């Protein structure tokens, strides 16, 4: 299972000069990349006149970064201080992030979608010296500097006097750089309204993970990464931002999930690496399948025959013919330049994974958590397993299953240089997630095969135990509906069927998709409980029930009038009844 490919071998020529530790710090990593690829494109957005493309090379970005770092240092930012940033994905966000790290500060990225009061709660916990925020919230926070105890500056040129790009020191400053074991970021995973839980990640955590992950995926300076999901989240921060910095690739910053903007940026950005969550890839594929079906039964039949042919050729002869066979369809969907698509944030349905690969796009599933920087498993493109979320990084990390049941399923545990140092100012919470001998407990249930591929069952806290003692994993049932056109959102949970025996059955909370109401030619408002709507949903559930084990079958359907709240990575926020 060991992989002989060592993506960080080139670092040896910079060791002792650019860095002295086992791994470079993030600022040292950037300096090395600027030396190697200074003239190559680094940060791109479409915020020019009329949505035109703007690009900074690595050398140009580095000049701005150092100007900002010098200003921060001259204005009192010291090693170990905190600095917070909250805004849409942008080159300005990236510049501030790196500049803060150069000063030895700990960067605290904050979800821009949070309400002001929730953001204030995180600021009160982190106590940053500086807070950089985007234009929609700048005026609110700039009037609260005393209250939050931070100097507030802007990520937007709309507020020129405090705009990040306009900051520059009047004189040379002395900066104490961080070391690889110093704290780099605090990523808040929960507690925006209570006691915030912030995962503390070091430079070594993030840099080691960036390079070790590449043992399962070949990427280089010619790739163009798309930062579409929020960059404050560990997933995008690592798999797009830091990975790009590590290899000198270009990053296209997407600020909106509007379909028209995504299509424009995919096409004009010539994206080769698309990182997403199951919901995004399901939507893109549903759009393609709907278009094929609309073209008529012959076209639909031909499409599926070509899928089967492409899959056969790729499996037997290891030749990817999908890009040729499906060129017109991929070009229309602005996916033709894609080399690799990476899905994380939850398991993707096998059928979706399979179709993307058959269409010629190398589709990679990964797994990780904020606390693990976050990547701890990836499916190698040249030896992937559809049913797996990836192979762990032996020999650079370890993975085991804690207390496995008869079927081999137990809690996934990991050790390695990417595992975090603990939760910020929460020693008890930190102790709970580590075993006595130092294994990090992920809270996820799964099993490992003989080659170190991980199969996930679900979150331990979500597992349902039936009256017959059977374990039911809600996520496995939900995943079977990923390509449903009728179901916009589904959450599976337990409900008590018999109050006396307290036996639990399986309930599905379902928010019907817009297509249901379009198909019935009725408006959603006032028709949420329409019998015809329920009939369509029940028909879909019945089809899935046919392939489920008896103890997994959905016996109760509750139609939702409004969708449930989603997380940053587009997963439903579950609640207990």
mmCIF file of N, CA and C in Angstrom, residues 371-415:
data_model
loop_
_atom_site.group_PDB
_atom_site.id
_atom_site.type_symbol
_atom_site.label_atom_id
_atom_site.label_comp_id
_atom_site.label_asym_id
_atom_site.label_seq_id
_atom_site.Cartn_x
_atom_site.Cartn_y
_atom_site.Cartn_z
ATOM 1 N N UNK A 371 -10.141 19.081 12.470
ATOM 2 C CA UNK A 371 -9.102 18.727 13.437
ATOM 3 C C UNK A 371 -7.917 17.978 12.826
ATOM 4 N N UNK A 372 -8.047 17.544 11.564
ATOM 5 C CA UNK A 372 -6.947 16.818 10.913
ATOM 6 C C UNK A 372 -6.408 17.576 9.697
ATOM 7 N N UNK A 373 -6.641 18.832 9.648
ATOM 8 C CA UNK A 373 -6.009 19.800 8.712
ATOM 9 C C UNK A 373 -6.450 19.886 7.253
ATOM 10 N N UNK A 374 -7.456 19.319 6.700
ATOM 11 C CA UNK A 374 -8.338 18.297 7.236
ATOM 12 C C UNK A 374 -8.155 16.914 6.596
ATOM 13 N N UNK A 375 -7.299 16.777 5.561
ATOM 14 C CA UNK A 375 -7.323 15.578 4.719
ATOM 15 C C UNK A 375 -6.588 14.402 5.367
ATOM 16 N N UNK A 376 -7.273 13.277 5.547
ATOM 17 C CA UNK A 376 -6.600 12.078 6.067
ATOM 18 C C UNK A 376 -6.818 10.841 5.187
ATOM 19 N N UNK A 377 -7.576 10.992 4.108
ATOM 20 C CA UNK A 377 -7.737 9.889 3.154
ATOM 21 C C UNK A 377 -8.135 10.458 1.793
ATOM 22 N N UNK A 378 -7.586 9.867 0.729
ATOM 23 C CA UNK A 378 -7.935 10.254 -0.634
ATOM 24 C C UNK A 378 -7.959 9.016 -1.510
ATOM 25 N N UNK A 379 -8.871 8.984 -2.463
ATOM 26 C CA UNK A 379 -8.945 7.895 -3.432
ATOM 27 C C UNK A 379 -7.952 8.164 -4.557
ATOM 28 N N UNK A 380 -6.902 7.370 -4.724
ATOM 29 C CA UNK A 380 -5.964 7.609 -5.828
ATOM 30 C C UNK A 380 -6.685 7.507 -7.169
ATOM 31 N N UNK A 381 -6.396 8.428 -8.069
ATOM 32 C CA UNK A 381 -7.044 8.445 -9.382
ATOM 33 C C UNK A 381 -6.778 7.142 -10.138
ATOM 34 N N UNK A 382 -5.548 6.604 -9.992
ATOM 35 C CA UNK A 382 -5.180 5.413 -10.764
ATOM 36 C C UNK A 382 -5.558 4.101 -10.075
ATOM 37 N N UNK A 383 -6.138 4.183 -8.882
ATOM 38 C CA UNK A 383 -6.546 2.949 -8.190
ATOM 39 C C UNK A 383 -7.656 3.279 -7.183
ATOM 40 N N UNK A 384 -8.747 3.858 -7.707
ATOM 41 C CA UNK A 384 -9.830 4.281 -6.812
ATOM 42 C C UNK A 384 -10.837 3.152 -6.589
ATOM 43 N N UNK A 385 -11.542 3.267 -5.481
ATOM 44 C CA UNK A 385 -12.626 2.340 -5.172
ATOM 45 C C UNK A 385 -13.871 3.173 -4.949
ATOM 46 N N UNK A 386 -14.883 2.933 -5.773
ATOM 47 C CA UNK A 386 -16.094 3.742 -5.756
ATOM 48 C C UNK A 386 -16.739 3.780 -4.379
ATOM 49 N N UNK A 387 -16.716 2.660 -3.683
ATOM 50 C CA UNK A 387 -17.419 2.575 -2.398
ATOM 51 C C UNK A 387 -16.642 3.225 -1.256
ATOM 52 N N UNK A 388 -15.415 3.677 -1.517
ATOM 53 C CA UNK A 388 -14.556 4.210 -0.459
ATOM 54 C C UNK A 388 -14.415 5.730 -0.540
ATOM 55 N N UNK A 389 -14.190 6.361 0.629
ATOM 56 C CA UNK A 389 -13.897 7.798 0.659
ATOM 57 C C UNK A 389 -12.401 8.047 0.549
ATOM 58 N N UNK A 390 -11.615 6.978 0.421
ATOM 59 C CA UNK A 390 -10.198 7.160 0.189
ATOM 60 C C UNK A 390 -9.309 6.209 0.954
ATOM 61 N N UNK A 391 -8.047 6.229 0.555
ATOM 62 C CA UNK A 391 -7.011 5.419 1.175
ATOM 63 C C UNK A 391 -6.208 6.313 2.125
ATOM 64 N N UNK A 392 -5.951 5.840 3.323
ATOM 65 C CA UNK A 392 -5.204 6.695 4.247
ATOM 66 C C UNK A 392 -3.725 6.728 3.865
ATOM 67 N N UNK A 393 -2.980 7.666 4.461
ATOM 68 C CA UNK A 393 -1.654 8.011 3.959
ATOM 69 C C UNK A 393 -0.512 7.210 4.597
ATOM 70 N N UNK A 394 -0.623 5.887 4.578
ATOM 71 C CA UNK A 394 0.474 5.032 5.020
ATOM 72 C C UNK A 394 1.667 5.264 4.088
ATOM 73 N N UNK A 395 2.894 5.421 4.564
ATOM 74 C CA UNK A 395 3.369 5.284 5.945
ATOM 75 C C UNK A 395 3.470 6.598 6.720
ATOM 76 N N UNK A 396 2.878 7.660 6.168
ATOM 77 C CA UNK A 396 3.045 8.987 6.790
ATOM 78 C C UNK A 396 2.026 9.262 7.889
ATOM 79 N N UNK A 397 0.997 8.450 7.959
ATOM 80 C CA UNK A 397 0.002 8.554 9.036
ATOM 81 C C UNK A 397 -0.522 7.154 9.324
ATOM 82 N N UNK A 398 -1.253 7.031 10.415
ATOM 83 C CA UNK A 398 -1.826 5.739 10.802
ATOM 84 C C UNK A 398 -3.337 5.892 10.978
ATOM 85 N N UNK A 399 -4.062 4.816 10.702
ATOM 86 C CA UNK A 399 -5.511 4.825 10.905
ATOM 87 C C UNK A 399 -5.927 3.458 11.447
ATOM 88 N N UNK A 400 -6.861 3.461 12.399
ATOM 89 C CA UNK A 400 -7.383 2.193 12.914
ATOM 90 C C UNK A 400 -8.853 2.370 13.262
ATOM 91 N N UNK A 401 -9.532 1.232 13.448
ATOM 92 C CA UNK A 401 -10.942 1.241 13.822
ATOM 93 C C UNK A 401 -11.042 0.854 15.296
ATOM 94 N N UNK A 402 -11.620 1.727 16.074
ATOM 95 C CA UNK A 402 -11.728 1.509 17.520
ATOM 96 C C UNK A 402 -13.005 0.726 17.844
ATOM 97 N N UNK A 403 -12.861 -0.321 18.635
ATOM 98 C CA UNK A 403 -13.986 -1.145 19.088
ATOM 99 C C UNK A 403 -14.910 -1.573 17.938
ATOM 100 N N UNK A 404 -14.373 -2.275 16.933
ATOM 101 C CA UNK A 404 -15.211 -2.687 15.803
ATOM 102 C C UNK A 404 -16.289 -3.692 16.205
ATOM 103 N N UNK A 405 -17.451 -3.584 15.582
ATOM 104 C CA UNK A 405 -18.549 -4.539 15.795
ATOM 105 C C UNK A 405 -18.297 -5.769 14.922
ATOM 106 N N UNK A 406 -19.252 -6.674 14.911
ATOM 107 C CA UNK A 406 -19.095 -7.913 14.134
ATOM 108 C C UNK A 406 -18.876 -7.637 12.652
ATOM 109 N N UNK A 407 -19.494 -6.556 12.155
ATOM 110 C CA UNK A 407 -19.354 -6.231 10.730
ATOM 111 C C UNK A 407 -18.091 -5.408 10.450
ATOM 112 N N UNK A 408 -17.256 -5.189 11.469
ATOM 113 C CA UNK A 408 -16.012 -4.449 11.279
ATOM 114 C C UNK A 408 -16.139 -2.954 11.454
ATOM 115 N N UNK A 409 -17.374 -2.496 11.628
ATOM 116 C CA UNK A 409 -17.615 -1.050 11.753
ATOM 117 C C UNK A 409 -17.342 -0.578 13.179
ATOM 118 N N UNK A 410 -16.563 0.467 13.303
ATOM 119 C CA UNK A 410 -16.269 1.077 14.593
ATOM 120 C C UNK A 410 -15.853 2.527 14.369
ATOM 121 N N UNK A 411 -15.368 3.167 15.422
ATOM 122 C CA UNK A 411 -14.994 4.573 15.291
ATOM 123 C C UNK A 411 -13.624 4.699 14.620
ATOM 124 N N UNK A 412 -13.548 5.588 13.629
ATOM 125 C CA UNK A 412 -12.313 5.827 12.895
ATOM 126 C C UNK A 412 -11.364 6.672 13.750
ATOM 127 N N UNK A 413 -10.124 6.182 13.929
ATOM 128 C CA UNK A 413 -9.110 6.907 14.710
ATOM 129 C C UNK A 413 -7.863 7.100 13.857
ATOM 130 N N UNK A 414 -7.130 8.192 14.109
ATOM 131 C CA UNK A 414 -5.983 8.519 13.275
ATOM 132 C C UNK A 414 -4.843 9.115 14.090
ATOM 133 N N UNK A 415 -3.615 8.878 13.611
ATOM 134 C CA UNK A 415 -2.410 9.517 14.138
ATOM 135 C C UNK A 415 -1.615 10.048 12.960
#
